[in-house]
Tab-separated table of C-alpha atoms in Angstrom:
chain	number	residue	atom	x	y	z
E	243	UNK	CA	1.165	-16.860	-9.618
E	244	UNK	CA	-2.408	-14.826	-10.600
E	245	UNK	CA	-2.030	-11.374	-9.834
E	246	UNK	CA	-5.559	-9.518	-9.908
E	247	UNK	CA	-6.646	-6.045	-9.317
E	248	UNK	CA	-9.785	-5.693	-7.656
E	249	UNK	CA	-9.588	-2.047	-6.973
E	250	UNK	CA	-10.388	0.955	-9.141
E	251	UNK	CA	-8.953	4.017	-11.595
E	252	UNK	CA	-7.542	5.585	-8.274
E	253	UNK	CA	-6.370	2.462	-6.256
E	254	UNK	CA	-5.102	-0.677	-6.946
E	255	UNK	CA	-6.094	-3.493	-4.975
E	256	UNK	CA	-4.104	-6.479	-5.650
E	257	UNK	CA	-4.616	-9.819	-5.170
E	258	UNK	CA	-2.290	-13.143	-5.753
E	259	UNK	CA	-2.727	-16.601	-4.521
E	260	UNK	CA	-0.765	-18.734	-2.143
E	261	UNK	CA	-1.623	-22.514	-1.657
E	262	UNK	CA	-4.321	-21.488	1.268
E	263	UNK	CA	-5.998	-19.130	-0.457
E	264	UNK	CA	-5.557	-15.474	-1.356
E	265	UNK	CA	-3.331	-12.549	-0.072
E	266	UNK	CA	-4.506	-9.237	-0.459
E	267	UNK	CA	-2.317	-6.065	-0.992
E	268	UNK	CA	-3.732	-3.093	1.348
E	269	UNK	CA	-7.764	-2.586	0.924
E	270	UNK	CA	-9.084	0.986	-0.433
E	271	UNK	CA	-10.721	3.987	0.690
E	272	UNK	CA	-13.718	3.986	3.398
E	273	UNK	CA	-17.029	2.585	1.999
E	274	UNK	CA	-15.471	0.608	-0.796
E	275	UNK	CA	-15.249	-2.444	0.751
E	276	UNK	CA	-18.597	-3.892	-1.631
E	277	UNK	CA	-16.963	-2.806	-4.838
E	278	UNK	CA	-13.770	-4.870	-3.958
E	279	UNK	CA	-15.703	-7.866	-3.006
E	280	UNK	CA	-17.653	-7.532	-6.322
E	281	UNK	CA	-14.144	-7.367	-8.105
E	282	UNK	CA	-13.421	-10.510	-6.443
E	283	UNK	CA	-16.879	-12.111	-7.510
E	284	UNK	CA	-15.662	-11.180	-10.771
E	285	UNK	CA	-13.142	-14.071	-10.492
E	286	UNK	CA	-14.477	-16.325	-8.809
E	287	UNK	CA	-13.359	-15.359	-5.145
E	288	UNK	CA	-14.910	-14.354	-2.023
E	289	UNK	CA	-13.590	-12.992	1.461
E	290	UNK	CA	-13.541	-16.881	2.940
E	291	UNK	CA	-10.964	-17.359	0.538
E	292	UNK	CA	-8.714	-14.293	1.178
E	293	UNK	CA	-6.707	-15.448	4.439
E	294	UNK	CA	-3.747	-13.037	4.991
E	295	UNK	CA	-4.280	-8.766	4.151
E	296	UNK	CA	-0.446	-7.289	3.966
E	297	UNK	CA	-0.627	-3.423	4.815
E	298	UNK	CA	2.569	-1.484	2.781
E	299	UNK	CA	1.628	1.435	4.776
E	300	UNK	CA	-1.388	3.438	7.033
E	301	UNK	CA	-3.114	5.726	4.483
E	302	UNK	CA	-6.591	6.458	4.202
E	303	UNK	CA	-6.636	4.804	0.417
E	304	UNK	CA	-4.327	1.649	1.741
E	305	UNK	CA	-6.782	0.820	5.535
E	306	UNK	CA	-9.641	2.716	4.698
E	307	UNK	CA	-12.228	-0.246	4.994
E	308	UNK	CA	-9.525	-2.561	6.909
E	309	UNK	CA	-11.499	-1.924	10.108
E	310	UNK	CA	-14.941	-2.664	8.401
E	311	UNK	CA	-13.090	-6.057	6.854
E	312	UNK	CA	-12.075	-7.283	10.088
E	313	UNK	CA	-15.297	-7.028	11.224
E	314	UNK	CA	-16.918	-8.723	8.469
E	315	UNK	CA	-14.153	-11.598	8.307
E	316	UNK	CA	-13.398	-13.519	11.232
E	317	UNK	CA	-10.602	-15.265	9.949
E	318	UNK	CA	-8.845	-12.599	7.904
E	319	UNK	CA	-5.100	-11.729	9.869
E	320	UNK	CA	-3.354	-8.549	8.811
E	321	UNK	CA	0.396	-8.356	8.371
E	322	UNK	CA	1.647	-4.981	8.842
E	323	UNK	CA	4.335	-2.950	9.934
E	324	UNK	CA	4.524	-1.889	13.942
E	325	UNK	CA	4.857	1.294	12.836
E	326	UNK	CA	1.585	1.890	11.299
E	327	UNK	CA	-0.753	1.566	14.334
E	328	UNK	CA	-0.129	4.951	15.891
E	329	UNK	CA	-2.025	6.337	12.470
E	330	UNK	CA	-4.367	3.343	12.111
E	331	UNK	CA	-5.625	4.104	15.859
E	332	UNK	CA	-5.937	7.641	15.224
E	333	UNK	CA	-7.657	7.272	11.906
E	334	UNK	CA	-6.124	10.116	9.709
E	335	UNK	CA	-3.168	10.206	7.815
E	336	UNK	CA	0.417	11.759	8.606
E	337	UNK	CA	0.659	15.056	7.566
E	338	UNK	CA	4.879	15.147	8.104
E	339	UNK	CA	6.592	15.928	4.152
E	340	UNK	CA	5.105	17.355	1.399
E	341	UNK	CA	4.148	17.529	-2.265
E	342	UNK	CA	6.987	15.772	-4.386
E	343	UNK	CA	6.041	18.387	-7.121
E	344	UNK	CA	3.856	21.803	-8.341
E	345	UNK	CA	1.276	18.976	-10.088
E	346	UNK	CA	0.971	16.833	-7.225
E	347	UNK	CA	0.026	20.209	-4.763
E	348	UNK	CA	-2.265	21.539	-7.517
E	349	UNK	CA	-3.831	17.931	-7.467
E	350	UNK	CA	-4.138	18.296	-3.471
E	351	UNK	CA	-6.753	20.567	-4.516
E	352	UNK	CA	-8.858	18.324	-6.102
E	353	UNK	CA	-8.525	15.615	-3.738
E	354	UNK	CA	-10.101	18.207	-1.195
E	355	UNK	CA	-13.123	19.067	-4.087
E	356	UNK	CA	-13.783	15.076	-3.714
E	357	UNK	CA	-14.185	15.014	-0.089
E	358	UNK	CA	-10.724	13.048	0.700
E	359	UNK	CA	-8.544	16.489	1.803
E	360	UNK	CA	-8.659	15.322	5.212
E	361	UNK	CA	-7.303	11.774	4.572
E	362	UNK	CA	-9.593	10.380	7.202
E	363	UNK	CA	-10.883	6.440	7.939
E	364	UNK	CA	-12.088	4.861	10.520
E	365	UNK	CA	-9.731	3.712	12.871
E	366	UNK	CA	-8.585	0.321	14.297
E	367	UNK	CA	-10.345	-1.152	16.433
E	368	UNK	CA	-8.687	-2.612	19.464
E	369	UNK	CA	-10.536	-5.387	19.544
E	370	UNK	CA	-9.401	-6.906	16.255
E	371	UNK	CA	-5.552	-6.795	18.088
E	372	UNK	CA	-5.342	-10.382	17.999
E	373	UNK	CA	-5.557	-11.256	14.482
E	374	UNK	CA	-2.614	-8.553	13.325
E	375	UNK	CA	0.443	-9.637	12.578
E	376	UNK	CA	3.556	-7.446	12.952
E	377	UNK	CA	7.183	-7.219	10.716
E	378	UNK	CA	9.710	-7.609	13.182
E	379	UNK	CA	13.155	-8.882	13.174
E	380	UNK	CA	11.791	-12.192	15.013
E	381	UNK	CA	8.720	-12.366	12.802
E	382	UNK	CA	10.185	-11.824	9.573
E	383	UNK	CA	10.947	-14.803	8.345
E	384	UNK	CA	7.946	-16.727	9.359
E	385	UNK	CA	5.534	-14.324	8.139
E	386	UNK	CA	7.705	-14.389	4.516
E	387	UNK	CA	6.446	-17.789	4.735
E	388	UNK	CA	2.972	-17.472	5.149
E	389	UNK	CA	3.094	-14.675	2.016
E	390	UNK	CA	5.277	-16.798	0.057
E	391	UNK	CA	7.255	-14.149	-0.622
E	392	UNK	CA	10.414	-11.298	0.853
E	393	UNK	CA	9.198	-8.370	2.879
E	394	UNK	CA	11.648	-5.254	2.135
E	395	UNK	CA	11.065	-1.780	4.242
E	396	UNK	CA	10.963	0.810	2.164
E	397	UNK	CA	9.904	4.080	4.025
E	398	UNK	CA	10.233	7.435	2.427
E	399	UNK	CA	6.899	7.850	1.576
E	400	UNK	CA	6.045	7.536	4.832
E	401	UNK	CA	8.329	5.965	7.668
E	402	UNK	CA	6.083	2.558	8.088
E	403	UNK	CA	5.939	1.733	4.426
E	404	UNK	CA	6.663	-1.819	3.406
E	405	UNK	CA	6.637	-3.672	0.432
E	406	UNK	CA	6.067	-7.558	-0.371
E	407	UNK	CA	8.517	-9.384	-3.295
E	408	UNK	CA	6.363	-12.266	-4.611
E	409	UNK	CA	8.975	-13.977	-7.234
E	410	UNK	CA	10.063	-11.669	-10.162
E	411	UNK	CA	7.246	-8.832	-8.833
E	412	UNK	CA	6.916	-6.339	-5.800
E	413	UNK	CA	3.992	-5.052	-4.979
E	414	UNK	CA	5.579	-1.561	-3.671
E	415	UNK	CA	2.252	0.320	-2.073
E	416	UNK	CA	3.199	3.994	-2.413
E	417	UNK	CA	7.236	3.420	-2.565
E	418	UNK	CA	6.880	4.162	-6.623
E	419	UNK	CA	4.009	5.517	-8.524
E	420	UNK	CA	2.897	5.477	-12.208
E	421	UNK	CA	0.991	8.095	-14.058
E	422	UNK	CA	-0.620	11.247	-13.120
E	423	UNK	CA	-0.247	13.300	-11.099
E	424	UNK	CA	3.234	11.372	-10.157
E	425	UNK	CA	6.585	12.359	-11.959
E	426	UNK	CA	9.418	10.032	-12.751
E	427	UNK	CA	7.536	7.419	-10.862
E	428	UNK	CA	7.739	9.686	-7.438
E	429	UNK	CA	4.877	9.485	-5.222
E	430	UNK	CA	2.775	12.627	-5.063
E	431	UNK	CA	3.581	13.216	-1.271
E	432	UNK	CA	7.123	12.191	0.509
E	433	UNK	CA	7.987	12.429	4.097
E	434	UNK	CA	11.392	11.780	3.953
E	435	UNK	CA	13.395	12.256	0.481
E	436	UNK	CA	16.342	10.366	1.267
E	437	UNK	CA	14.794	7.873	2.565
E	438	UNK	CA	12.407	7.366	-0.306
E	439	UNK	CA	15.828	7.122	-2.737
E	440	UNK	CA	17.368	4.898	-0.689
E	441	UNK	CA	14.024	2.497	-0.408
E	442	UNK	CA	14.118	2.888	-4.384
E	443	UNK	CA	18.301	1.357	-4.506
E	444	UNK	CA	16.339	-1.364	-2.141
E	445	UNK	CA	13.678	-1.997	-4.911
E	446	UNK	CA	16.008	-1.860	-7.639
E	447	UNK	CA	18.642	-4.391	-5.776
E	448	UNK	CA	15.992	-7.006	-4.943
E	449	UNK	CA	15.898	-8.564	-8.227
E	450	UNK	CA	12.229	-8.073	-8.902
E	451	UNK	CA	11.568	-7.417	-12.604
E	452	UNK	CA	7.796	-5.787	-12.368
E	453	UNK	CA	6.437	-3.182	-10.118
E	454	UNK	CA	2.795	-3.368	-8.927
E	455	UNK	CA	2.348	0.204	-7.425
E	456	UNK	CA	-1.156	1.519	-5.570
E	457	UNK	CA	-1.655	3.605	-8.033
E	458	UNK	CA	-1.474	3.353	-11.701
E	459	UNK	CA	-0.007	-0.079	-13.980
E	460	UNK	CA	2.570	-1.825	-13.414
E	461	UNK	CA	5.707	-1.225	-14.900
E	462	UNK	CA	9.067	-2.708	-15.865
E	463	UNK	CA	12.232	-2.144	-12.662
E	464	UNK	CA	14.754	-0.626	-15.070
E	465	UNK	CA	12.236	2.229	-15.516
E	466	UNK	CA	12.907	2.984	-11.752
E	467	UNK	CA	16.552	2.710	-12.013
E	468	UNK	CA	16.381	5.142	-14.688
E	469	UNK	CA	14.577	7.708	-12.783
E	470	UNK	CA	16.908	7.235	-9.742
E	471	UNK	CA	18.425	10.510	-10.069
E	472	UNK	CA	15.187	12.407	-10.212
E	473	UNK	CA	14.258	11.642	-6.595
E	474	UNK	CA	17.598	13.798	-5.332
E	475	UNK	CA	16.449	16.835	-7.163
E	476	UNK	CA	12.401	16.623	-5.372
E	477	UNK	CA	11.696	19.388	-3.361
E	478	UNK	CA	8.927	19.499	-1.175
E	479	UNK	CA	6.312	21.458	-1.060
E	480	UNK	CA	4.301	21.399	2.623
């Protein structure tokens, strides 16, 4: 499998192909759709060639420029979780949790110096309806298929997040984190904290040995095991 990252120093954007083309792993923030497709150019790929977009979860860095795709690409279909649309039609993040830690709140400051303290994109379009895709119980299996891969919910972060088990790797969205401002591999905000453990036992049972997060490198699975005991101590801070 080629894994590739066309996003940036704040997102990841990942791509890996499947025999039809190319699945891509969320988008990016609003107005970046040009610098991914110049990422892709970069390897020789275009959006013709990227067939399926699987959302792990409605954030403003995740569907920013997912409206602005499907608008540009016909024949793009989006694989998602039901869940997400009441946030993708509205067109601003959840605000239910809080900071996992004191460095993630101090670094809500500078998020709102950069212009992104509202968490805002531009929301779905009804008219693009017919070309989503949605995990359910019926679905599941079929749309594993198509991905090539095993779709495991793993809210916590926020109650729609998914993530997509291609072989021996997971890309995990927001469901783990590496780097600053993120500690022990926790996500910088958490709706739910035993629910974000509990998605982490998921993770760590699925047999994966890499994690592709959002945001920062990829790291080995026994480093989230390790950190398991962390997430019970987070306290959050609204």
């Amino acid at each position: 499998m080629k894994i590739i990252n066309a996003g940036d120093r704040i997102m990841n954007t990942w791509v890996y192909n499947i025999p039809e083309g190319f699945v891509m792993v969320d988008t990016g923030y609003p107005n970046k759709l040009s610098n991914v497709e110049k990422r892709l150019a970069s390897h020789g790929i275009s959006w013709s060639d990227v067939k399926y977009v699987f959302v792990t979860h409605a954030h403003d860095d995740h569907v920013g420029f997912l409206n602005e795709l499907l608008g540009r690409c016909p024949d793009i279909k989006v694989i998602l979780n039901p869940a997400s649309m009441t946030v993708l039609r509205r067109g601003q993040n959840s605000f239910e949790g809080g900071y996992s830690t004191l460095g993630a709140y101090l670094f809500s400051g500078v998020l709102a110096l950069w212009g992104k303290g509202k968490h805002l994109f531009p929301p779905l379009e009804e008219r693009f309806d017919d070309r989503l895709l949605f995990i359910t119980d019926e679905s599941r299996r079929a749309l594993e298929g198509l991905l090539r891969g095993r779709i495991l919910f793993t809210p916590g972060h926020t109650g729609d997040s998914v993530s997509l088990q291609v072989g021996n790797v997971v890309f995990c969205g927001d469901a783990a984190m590496e780097g600053y401002p993120s500690s022990h591999h926790v996500t910088i905000w958490v709706e739910n904290v035993a629910q974000f453990g509990r998605s982490w036992d998921t993770l760590c049972e699925g047999g994966a040995e890499t994690v592709y997060p959002a945001h920062g490198k990829p790291f080995d699975m026994g480093e989230l095991a390790e950190c398991r005991s962390f997430v019970d101590s987070v306290k959050l801070r609204s």
